[in-house]
XYZ file of N, CA and C in Angstrom:
525
model
N 0.812 -1.163 -0.042
C 0.077 0.082 0.073
C 0.800 1.085 -0.103
N 1.973 1.178 0.832
C 2.932 2.419 0.668
C 3.548 2.706 -0.610
N 3.846 1.929 -1.286
C 4.328 2.146 -2.808
C 3.308 2.580 -3.657
N 2.312 2.100 -3.435
C 0.982 2.667 -4.298
C 0.905 4.222 -3.913
N 0.934 4.625 -2.767
C 0.645 5.978 -2.372
C 1.882 6.824 -2.857
N 3.254 6.353 -2.875
C 4.492 6.999 -3.057
C 4.072 7.254 -4.896
N 3.747 6.279 -5.462
C 3.569 6.264 -7.027
C 2.403 7.396 -7.255
N 1.463 7.453 -6.647
C 0.390 8.531 -6.677
C 0.921 10.028 -6.515
N 1.765 9.969 -5.396
C 2.142 11.528 -5.078
C 3.183 11.763 -6.163
N 4.004 10.908 -6.583
C 4.813 11.145 -7.660
C 4.224 11.743 -9.005
N 3.165 11.115 -9.330
C 2.264 11.694 -10.340
C 1.695 12.957 -10.256
N 0.984 13.203 -9.106
C 0.468 14.333 -8.842
C 1.580 15.544 -8.748
N 2.647 15.327 -8.277
C 3.881 16.254 -8.159
C 4.156 16.561 -9.676
N 4.378 15.508 -10.569
C 4.666 15.929 -11.982
C 3.742 16.476 -12.839
N 2.443 16.444 -12.449
C 1.281 17.061 -13.050
C 1.050 18.329 -12.709
N 1.542 19.032 -11.632
C 1.536 20.228 -10.945
C 2.511 21.124 -11.872
N 2.043 22.290 -12.394
C 2.807 22.984 -12.914
C 4.075 23.734 -12.170
N 5.199 23.797 -12.769
C 6.295 24.294 -11.922
C 7.051 23.279 -10.866
N 6.367 22.335 -10.818
C 6.970 21.109 -9.686
C 8.282 20.625 -10.327
N 8.295 20.523 -11.677
C 9.587 20.078 -12.288
C 10.483 21.241 -12.487
N 11.735 20.801 -12.114
C 12.789 21.743 -12.024
C 12.815 22.443 -13.558
N 13.294 23.793 -13.696
C 13.595 24.451 -14.875
C 14.808 23.683 -15.438
N 14.861 23.296 -16.773
C 16.134 22.868 -17.399
C 16.771 23.863 -18.434
N 17.421 24.684 -17.707
C 18.058 25.723 -18.524
C 19.641 25.594 -18.519
N 20.200 25.022 -19.694
C 21.539 24.784 -19.805
C 22.172 25.710 -20.728
N 22.978 26.627 -19.864
C 23.726 27.897 -20.533
C 25.228 27.432 -20.885
N 25.509 28.078 -21.826
C 26.977 28.190 -22.277
C 27.319 29.491 -22.282
N 28.422 29.880 -21.743
C 29.142 31.292 -21.700
C 30.235 31.480 -22.747
N 30.464 32.132 -23.342
C 31.438 32.497 -24.416
C 32.114 33.784 -24.230
N 33.413 34.068 -24.228
C 33.848 35.337 -24.013
C 35.420 35.123 -24.954
N 35.273 35.793 -26.129
C 36.350 35.737 -27.065
C 37.864 36.307 -26.547
N 37.569 37.354 -25.699
C 38.783 37.548 -25.081
C 38.515 37.782 -23.491
N 38.962 36.636 -22.853
C 38.500 36.780 -21.325
C 39.642 37.436 -20.262
N 40.687 38.000 -20.951
C 41.664 38.474 -20.090
C 41.955 39.986 -20.518
N 42.133 41.146 -19.925
C 42.285 42.398 -20.365
C 43.294 43.185 -19.426
N 44.123 43.950 -20.248
C 45.064 44.552 -19.538
C 44.627 46.020 -19.462
N 44.637 46.568 -18.152
C 44.231 48.053 -17.917
C 45.181 48.600 -16.825
N 45.035 50.021 -16.740
C 45.623 50.685 -15.626
C 44.521 50.833 -14.503
N 45.229 50.982 -13.244
C 44.216 51.276 -12.126
C 43.260 52.476 -12.367
N 42.046 52.228 -12.238
C 41.047 53.275 -12.460
C 40.410 53.281 -13.681
N 40.754 52.454 -14.622
C 40.123 52.214 -15.878
C 39.194 51.011 -15.686
N 38.360 50.857 -16.810
C 37.374 49.918 -16.955
C 37.630 48.890 -17.848
N 37.415 47.468 -17.455
C 37.486 46.446 -18.503
C 36.197 45.904 -18.741
N 36.180 45.514 -20.073
C 34.878 45.342 -20.706
C 35.017 44.003 -21.413
N 33.943 43.179 -20.983
C 34.193 41.716 -21.478
C 32.701 41.688 -22.076
N 32.659 41.255 -23.565
C 31.560 40.991 -24.244
C 31.286 39.400 -24.111
N 30.199 39.018 -23.552
C 29.888 37.737 -23.178
C 28.653 37.314 -24.097
N 28.764 36.016 -24.637
C 27.721 35.490 -25.430
C 27.128 34.293 -24.626
N 25.797 34.286 -24.331
C 25.385 33.269 -23.492
C 24.265 32.562 -24.464
N 24.462 31.118 -24.571
C 23.433 30.236 -25.505
C 22.766 29.260 -24.622
N 21.678 28.962 -24.692
C 20.613 28.303 -23.927
C 20.511 26.969 -24.723
N 20.901 26.134 -24.154
C 20.980 24.614 -24.915
C 19.778 23.642 -24.171
N 19.044 24.380 -23.333
C 17.724 24.007 -22.644
C 16.709 24.674 -22.835
N 15.423 24.766 -22.178
C 14.397 25.069 -22.206
C 14.246 26.780 -22.152
N 13.461 27.498 -22.793
C 13.290 28.886 -22.593
C 13.232 29.000 -21.033
N 13.828 30.320 -20.517
C 13.914 30.398 -19.188
C 14.612 31.833 -18.750
N 14.717 32.303 -17.677
C 15.332 33.378 -17.022
C 16.527 32.984 -16.205
N 17.624 33.639 -16.495
C 18.691 33.369 -15.982
C 19.041 34.671 -14.925
N 19.835 34.327 -13.805
C 20.421 35.438 -12.970
C 21.754 35.587 -13.403
N 21.983 36.660 -13.568
C 23.619 37.269 -13.781
C 24.261 37.429 -12.686
N 25.315 36.572 -12.278
C 26.109 36.736 -11.161
C 27.617 36.855 -11.346
N 28.325 37.324 -10.414
C 29.742 37.471 -10.381
C 30.250 37.294 -9.152
N 31.549 36.733 -8.929
C 32.139 36.560 -7.569
C 33.635 37.069 -7.960
N 33.987 37.747 -6.797
C 35.525 38.356 -7.110
C 36.195 37.534 -5.718
N 37.579 37.806 -5.636
C 38.259 37.408 -4.577
C 39.079 38.505 -3.938
N 40.330 38.538 -3.903
C 41.103 39.432 -3.284
C 41.075 40.806 -3.905
N 41.360 41.817 -3.446
C 41.601 43.264 -3.524
C 40.729 43.843 -4.575
N 39.459 43.627 -4.338
C 38.217 44.275 -5.332
C 37.261 44.740 -4.671
N 37.362 45.126 -3.311
C 36.379 45.537 -2.788
C 35.680 46.765 -3.036
N 36.497 47.710 -3.525
C 35.821 49.042 -4.226
C 35.685 49.112 -5.551
N 35.644 47.868 -6.142
C 35.519 48.019 -7.475
C 33.934 48.100 -7.963
N 33.511 48.486 -9.004
C 32.323 48.332 -9.489
C 31.819 47.394 -10.619
N 31.263 46.152 -10.306
C 31.397 45.145 -11.407
C 29.760 45.125 -11.591
N 29.578 45.309 -13.044
C 28.082 44.941 -13.358
C 27.781 44.676 -14.851
N 26.661 44.011 -14.974
C 26.243 43.569 -16.195
C 25.081 44.681 -16.965
N 25.582 44.878 -18.416
C 24.785 45.947 -18.953
C 24.375 45.428 -20.415
N 23.170 45.849 -20.554
C 22.640 45.644 -21.941
C 22.518 47.056 -22.557
N 23.111 47.536 -23.407
C 23.142 48.976 -24.040
C 23.718 49.861 -22.858
N 22.774 50.766 -22.343
C 23.027 51.631 -21.422
C 22.377 51.497 -20.203
N 21.699 50.334 -19.835
C 21.210 49.995 -18.768
C 21.758 48.637 -18.013
N 21.749 49.067 -16.524
C 22.230 47.892 -15.796
C 21.030 46.771 -15.813
N 21.748 45.435 -15.837
C 20.635 44.350 -15.869
C 21.319 43.257 -14.897
N 20.379 42.393 -14.266
C 20.735 41.495 -13.475
C 19.916 40.058 -13.868
N 19.024 39.921 -14.680
C 18.478 38.673 -14.938
C 18.393 38.922 -16.736
N 18.077 37.955 -17.387
C 18.044 37.957 -18.876
C 17.064 36.563 -19.136
N 16.270 36.622 -19.970
C 15.325 35.950 -20.671
C 16.191 35.150 -21.915
N 16.201 33.963 -21.955
C 16.925 33.437 -23.006
C 15.894 32.036 -23.446
N 15.436 32.182 -24.980
C 14.701 31.090 -25.475
C 15.530 29.897 -25.619
N 14.892 28.743 -25.893
C 15.630 27.636 -26.066
C 16.391 27.830 -27.432
N 17.449 27.644 -27.472
C 18.417 27.437 -28.570
C 19.075 28.590 -29.162
N 18.579 29.704 -28.263
C 19.160 31.127 -28.605
C 20.328 31.491 -28.121
N 21.087 32.600 -28.611
C 22.259 33.105 -28.118
C 22.110 34.583 -27.983
N 22.438 35.207 -26.763
C 22.331 36.561 -26.578
C 23.470 36.987 -26.102
N 23.904 38.261 -26.279
C 24.958 39.056 -25.579
C 24.626 39.829 -24.439
N 25.588 39.844 -23.532
C 25.644 40.831 -22.513
C 26.979 41.224 -21.966
N 27.146 42.268 -21.712
C 28.436 42.835 -21.328
C 28.521 42.957 -19.892
N 29.876 42.516 -19.370
C 30.359 42.711 -18.035
C 31.244 44.076 -17.982
N 31.154 45.009 -17.235
C 31.849 46.111 -17.131
C 32.776 45.783 -15.485
N 33.797 46.155 -15.655
C 34.845 45.738 -14.222
C 35.542 47.404 -14.136
N 34.736 48.153 -13.377
C 35.438 49.406 -12.958
C 36.333 49.418 -11.815
N 37.543 49.449 -12.075
C 38.573 49.243 -11.012
C 38.737 50.871 -10.256
N 39.435 50.510 -9.040
C 39.736 51.932 -8.389
C 41.151 52.403 -8.756
N 41.356 53.471 -8.421
C 42.529 54.102 -9.127
C 43.884 53.592 -8.215
N 43.503 53.091 -6.819
C 44.588 52.655 -6.101
C 44.703 50.937 -6.153
N 44.122 50.351 -7.073
C 44.283 49.171 -7.167
C 45.746 48.584 -7.555
N 46.226 47.519 -6.641
C 47.509 46.927 -6.976
C 47.837 46.267 -8.140
N 48.924 46.450 -8.701
C 49.462 45.960 -9.900
C 49.351 44.448 -9.639
N 48.741 43.556 -10.690
C 48.633 42.272 -10.594
C 47.570 41.704 -11.329
N 47.248 40.448 -11.257
C 45.964 39.767 -12.064
C 44.897 39.462 -11.124
N 43.645 39.820 -11.494
C 42.529 39.471 -10.487
C 41.434 38.720 -11.404
N 41.023 37.567 -10.640
C 40.151 36.607 -11.175
C 38.709 37.083 -11.061
N 37.741 36.883 -11.763
C 36.347 37.092 -11.510
C 35.483 36.031 -12.117
N 34.820 35.317 -11.429
C 33.946 34.106 -11.775
C 32.560 34.544 -12.278
N 32.172 34.265 -13.337
C 30.892 34.672 -13.844
C 30.103 33.461 -13.821
N 28.881 33.616 -13.409
C 27.723 32.662 -13.501
C 26.411 33.205 -14.152
N 25.942 32.533 -15.488
C 24.718 32.948 -15.756
C 24.119 31.516 -16.102
N 22.849 31.364 -15.570
C 22.291 30.096 -15.581
C 23.073 29.235 -14.919
N 23.218 28.059 -15.491
C 24.409 26.845 -15.023
C 25.428 27.181 -15.683
N 25.755 28.083 -16.488
C 27.096 28.272 -17.052
C 28.181 29.095 -16.415
N 29.287 28.571 -16.429
C 30.537 29.323 -15.482
C 31.594 29.611 -16.602
N 32.126 30.872 -16.277
C 33.280 31.307 -17.135
C 34.160 32.267 -16.194
N 35.597 32.161 -16.297
C 36.426 33.004 -15.774
C 36.731 33.939 -16.574
N 36.974 35.209 -16.106
C 37.577 36.384 -16.929
C 38.589 37.035 -15.888
N 39.572 37.631 -16.546
C 41.007 38.094 -15.642
C 40.966 39.694 -16.039
N 41.355 40.365 -15.202
C 41.784 41.695 -15.227
C 43.268 41.804 -14.638
N 44.134 42.336 -15.592
C 45.492 42.431 -15.262
C 45.729 43.908 -14.946
N 46.007 44.327 -13.768
C 46.117 45.699 -13.642
C 47.822 46.190 -13.745
N 48.289 46.938 -14.846
C 49.674 47.005 -15.280
C 50.165 48.183 -14.432
N 49.323 49.197 -14.135
C 50.037 50.243 -13.381
C 49.162 50.844 -12.339
N 49.415 51.137 -11.214
C 48.619 51.556 -10.218
C 48.841 53.077 -10.029
N 47.849 53.837 -9.533
C 47.961 55.335 -9.320
C 47.903 55.588 -7.830
N 48.032 54.496 -7.023
C 48.183 54.582 -5.413
C 49.389 55.611 -5.113
N 49.110 56.362 -4.220
C 50.111 57.401 -3.710
C 50.446 58.399 -4.541
N 49.992 58.692 -5.780
C 50.266 59.685 -6.511
C 49.944 61.081 -6.048
N 50.652 61.994 -6.410
C 50.113 63.293 -5.802
C 49.325 64.044 -7.239
N 48.122 64.489 -6.934
C 47.469 65.098 -7.828
C 47.112 66.627 -7.714
N 46.905 67.134 -8.698
C 46.571 68.558 -8.721
C 44.995 68.730 -8.986
N 44.160 69.495 -7.993
C 42.802 69.761 -8.322
C 42.534 71.024 -8.437
N 41.961 71.484 -9.620
C 41.655 72.715 -9.976
C 39.950 72.909 -9.812
N 39.611 73.981 -9.298
C 38.367 74.066 -8.866
C 37.733 75.579 -9.571
N 36.667 75.832 -9.930
C 35.949 77.029 -9.953
C 34.640 77.268 -9.299
N 34.672 78.124 -8.172
C 33.462 78.285 -7.419
C 32.393 79.008 -8.022
N 31.218 78.581 -8.180
C 30.115 79.350 -8.594
C 28.803 79.298 -7.943
N 27.944 80.293 -7.927
C 26.745 80.382 -7.162
C 25.651 79.514 -8.084
N 24.477 79.746 -7.584
C 23.260 78.978 -8.038
C 23.017 79.274 -9.450
N 23.275 80.529 -9.873
C 22.982 81.180 -11.331
C 24.140 80.908 -12.082
N 25.507 80.530 -11.671
C 26.459 80.043 -12.510
C 27.520 81.253 -12.498
N 27.567 82.351 -11.644
C 28.475 83.366 -11.518
C 29.468 82.921 -10.808
N 30.669 83.352 -11.196
C 31.808 83.060 -10.227
C 31.705 83.595 -8.999
N 32.309 83.147 -7.876
C 32.350 83.561 -6.502
C 33.827 83.845 -6.093
N 34.086 85.289 -5.848
C 35.291 85.786 -5.421
C 35.538 85.783 -4.055
N 36.510 85.245 -3.556
C 36.898 85.429 -2.077
C 36.276 84.142 -1.447
N 35.797 83.136 -1.901
C 35.003 82.117 -1.147
C 36.038 81.257 -0.670
N 35.811 81.026 0.648
C 36.834 80.012 1.487
C 36.515 78.517 1.194
N 37.692 78.142 0.838
C 37.496 76.641 0.195
C 38.563 75.875 1.295
N 38.083 74.799 1.732
C 38.851 73.894 2.647
C 38.940 72.676 2.359
N 40.177 71.947 2.762
C 40.503 70.517 2.351
C 40.430 69.886 3.743
N 39.708 68.761 3.893
C 39.584 68.145 5.108
C 39.843 66.669 5.129
N 40.549 66.123 6.069
C 40.891 64.808 6.448
C 39.884 64.512 7.578
N 38.712 64.136 7.231
C 37.528 63.628 8.121
C 37.139 65.173 8.822
N 37.280 65.280 9.921
C 36.864 66.612 10.585
C 38.042 67.447 10.600
N 39.186 67.152 10.179
C 40.343 67.965 10.442
C 40.713 68.902 9.126
N 40.805 70.091 9.313
C 40.970 71.049 8.076
C 42.516 71.019 7.971
N 42.738 70.578 6.758
C 44.160 70.399 6.362
C 44.704 71.681 5.596
N 44.005 72.114 4.766
C 44.291 73.308 4.090
C 43.124 74.251 3.801
N 43.516 75.431 3.830
C 42.515 76.561 3.254
C 42.924 77.508 2.294
N 42.074 78.034 1.511
C 42.431 79.005 0.600
C 41.182 79.754 0.131
N 41.365 81.151 -0.399
C 40.276 81.878 -0.874
C 40.440 81.902 -2.437
N 39.088 81.932 -3.115
C 39.141 81.971 -4.360
C 39.720 83.269 -5.104
N 40.206 83.236 -6.412
C 40.635 84.325 -6.927
C 39.538 85.391 -7.577
N 39.712 86.411 -8.220
C 38.569 87.112 -8.768
C 37.956 86.469 -9.711
N 38.412 85.426 -10.513
C 37.756 84.628 -11.304
C 37.222 83.522 -10.720
N 37.281 83.328 -9.382
C 36.567 82.298 -8.584
C 37.301 80.847 -8.621
N 38.470 80.828 -9.023
C 39.342 79.668 -9.107
C 40.120 79.540 -7.773
N 40.619 78.365 -7.706
C 41.270 77.911 -6.789
C 42.712 77.142 -7.142
């Protein structure tokens, strides 16, 4: 009697829509999975995703490891950020992965694991030059709400709450 009930439950479970797992078999391809950039630049990876299973929606995921905490990594389609994509059975669709590095990223190679559906690929960013510790020059023009220059404005440089440097703007509103 127990085997009969198990058989009936199995038939009922298969008859309910959505009870069976979605079979989405994705393959990810990237013709150039390694990019050389300077710290502060953006690496661009054009990915092609092929669905060898049934039509379905895929999550777009990425995982990073050391030294990428302040990087901005995102998937885009044209000019919009995306995190899921619908792929019909047998269809291939493109999606772009942007990896915006920080200016103080250390020289070296960074691995990024990309997962779309059940497909996985590794892409690599090699930072060839860092800008950490570089001295920079900041030029600013102070203007009011109407866009008119402000003469004699007090401009301060702070490290947290501590004022490090202060100066007044010129007659042209420049610092």
